[in-house]
Amino acid sequence: MSVLMTLRVAADATRLESLAKKDPTLIPAVAAKGKKMGASYHRFYATDSEILVVDVWPDEESFHAFFASTPEIPVIMEEAGVTTAPEITMWRKLDLGDDIG
């Protein structure tokens, strides 16, 4: 069964957006690698002080293999001014009959 992965850090979203403009191939290349390694969904979200990554993976192991084998991730995190260790949580879907979309 697939898992929803959230990764939360204290960071500056404007710096991440600036990096995406400065190097428009970096973040899409990481996303493409994730897709190749099993990710079926990926999004970035932000508040004024935090960045949240939301992915769907076939299993927890697939995400950890991707994260450990992608040296660009620490570079992106540094450029975004990340000041906390990533808080990674794996979520399982509950089937309650209330799905929308």
Short mmCIF file of C-alpha atoms in Angstrom, two decimals:
data_model
loop_
_atom_site.label_atom_id
_atom_site.label_comp_id
_atom_site.label_asym_id
_atom_site.label_seq_id
_atom_site.Cartn_x
_atom_site.Cartn_y
_atom_site.Cartn_z
CA MET A 1 0.00 0.00 0.00
CA SER A 2 1.31 3.47 -0.86
CA VAL A 3 2.31 5.99 1.80
CA LEU A 4 2.00 9.75 2.04
CA MET A 5 5.31 11.26 3.08
CA THR A 6 5.58 14.70 4.64
CA LEU A 7 8.89 16.43 5.18
CA ARG A 8 8.80 19.63 7.22
CA VAL A 9 11.64 22.10 7.86
CA ALA A 10 12.11 25.65 9.08
CA ALA A 11 13.29 27.50 5.98
CA ASP A 12 12.80 30.49 3.72
CA ALA A 13 10.47 29.70 0.82
CA THR A 14 11.51 32.84 -1.05
CA ARG A 15 15.08 31.53 -1.11
CA LEU A 16 13.84 28.21 -2.50
CA GLU A 17 11.85 30.05 -5.18
CA SER A 18 14.94 32.12 -6.02
CA LEU A 19 16.99 28.94 -6.41
CA ALA A 20 14.36 27.52 -8.77
CA LYS A 21 14.65 30.65 -10.93
CA LYS A 22 18.47 30.77 -10.75
CA ASP A 23 18.85 27.08 -11.69
CA PRO A 24 15.62 26.01 -13.43
CA THR A 25 16.83 22.45 -14.02
CA LEU A 26 17.94 21.50 -10.49
CA ILE A 27 14.63 20.92 -8.69
CA PRO A 28 12.85 19.37 -11.71
CA ALA A 29 15.79 16.95 -12.12
CA VAL A 30 15.43 15.83 -8.50
CA ALA A 31 11.67 15.42 -9.00
CA ALA A 32 12.28 13.36 -12.16
CA LYS A 33 14.64 11.09 -10.22
CA GLY A 34 11.97 10.70 -7.53
CA LYS A 35 9.39 9.76 -10.14
CA LYS A 36 11.80 7.22 -11.61
CA MET A 37 12.33 5.74 -8.13
CA GLY A 38 8.61 5.42 -7.43
CA ALA A 39 7.10 8.76 -6.38
CA SER A 40 3.62 9.21 -7.84
CA TYR A 41 2.91 12.65 -6.33
CA HIS A 42 5.13 15.55 -5.22
CA ARG A 43 4.42 19.12 -4.07
CA PHE A 44 6.12 21.89 -2.08
CA TYR A 45 4.05 24.08 0.27
CA ALA A 46 5.16 26.95 2.50
CA THR A 47 4.30 29.33 5.30
CA ASP A 48 6.34 32.41 6.15
CA SER A 49 8.79 30.27 8.12
CA GLU A 50 8.44 26.65 7.00
CA ILE A 51 8.55 24.46 3.92
CA LEU A 52 6.50 21.29 3.66
CA VAL A 53 7.13 18.61 1.05
CA VAL A 54 4.27 16.21 0.34
CA ASP A 55 4.94 13.04 -1.68
CA VAL A 56 3.22 9.74 -2.34
CA TRP A 57 5.53 6.70 -2.52
CA PRO A 58 4.81 3.00 -3.05
CA ASP A 59 6.37 2.32 0.37
CA GLU A 60 8.57 3.92 3.01
CA GLU A 61 11.71 2.14 1.77
CA SER A 62 11.40 3.69 -1.71
CA PHE A 63 11.41 7.19 -0.25
CA HIS A 64 14.40 6.49 2.01
CA ALA A 65 16.36 5.00 -0.92
CA PHE A 66 15.65 8.13 -2.98
CA PHE A 67 16.49 10.54 -0.15
CA ALA A 68 19.77 8.77 0.67
CA SER A 69 20.90 8.57 -2.96
CA THR A 70 20.21 12.17 -4.00
CA PRO A 71 23.12 14.48 -3.14
CA GLU A 72 21.25 17.49 -4.54
CA ILE A 73 18.80 17.47 -1.63
CA PRO A 74 21.27 18.82 0.99
CA VAL A 75 22.36 21.49 -1.51
CA ILE A 76 18.75 22.57 -2.07
CA MET A 77 18.12 22.59 1.68
CA GLU A 78 21.18 24.75 2.30
CA GLU A 79 20.17 27.19 -0.43
CA ALA A 80 16.69 27.42 1.12
CA GLY A 81 18.20 28.37 4.47
CA VAL A 82 16.95 25.28 6.29
CA THR A 83 17.64 25.66 10.02
CA THR A 84 16.12 22.45 11.40
CA ALA A 85 16.56 18.75 10.79
CA PRO A 86 13.89 17.43 8.42
CA GLU A 87 10.83 16.11 10.25
CA ILE A 88 9.84 13.16 8.06
CA THR A 89 6.52 11.43 8.69
CA MET A 90 4.96 8.52 6.81
CA TRP A 91 1.17 8.43 6.72
CA ARG A 92 -1.18 5.60 5.78
CA LYS A 93 -4.53 6.31 4.14
CA LEU A 94 -7.65 5.57 6.13
CA ASP A 95 -10.64 4.28 4.18
CA LEU A 96 -13.60 5.97 5.86
CA GLY A 97 -15.87 6.56 2.87
CA ASP A 98 -15.36 10.32 2.91
CA ASP A 99 -12.85 10.80 0.06
CA ILE A 100 -13.21 13.89 -2.14
CA GLY A 101 -11.43 13.95 -5.49
#
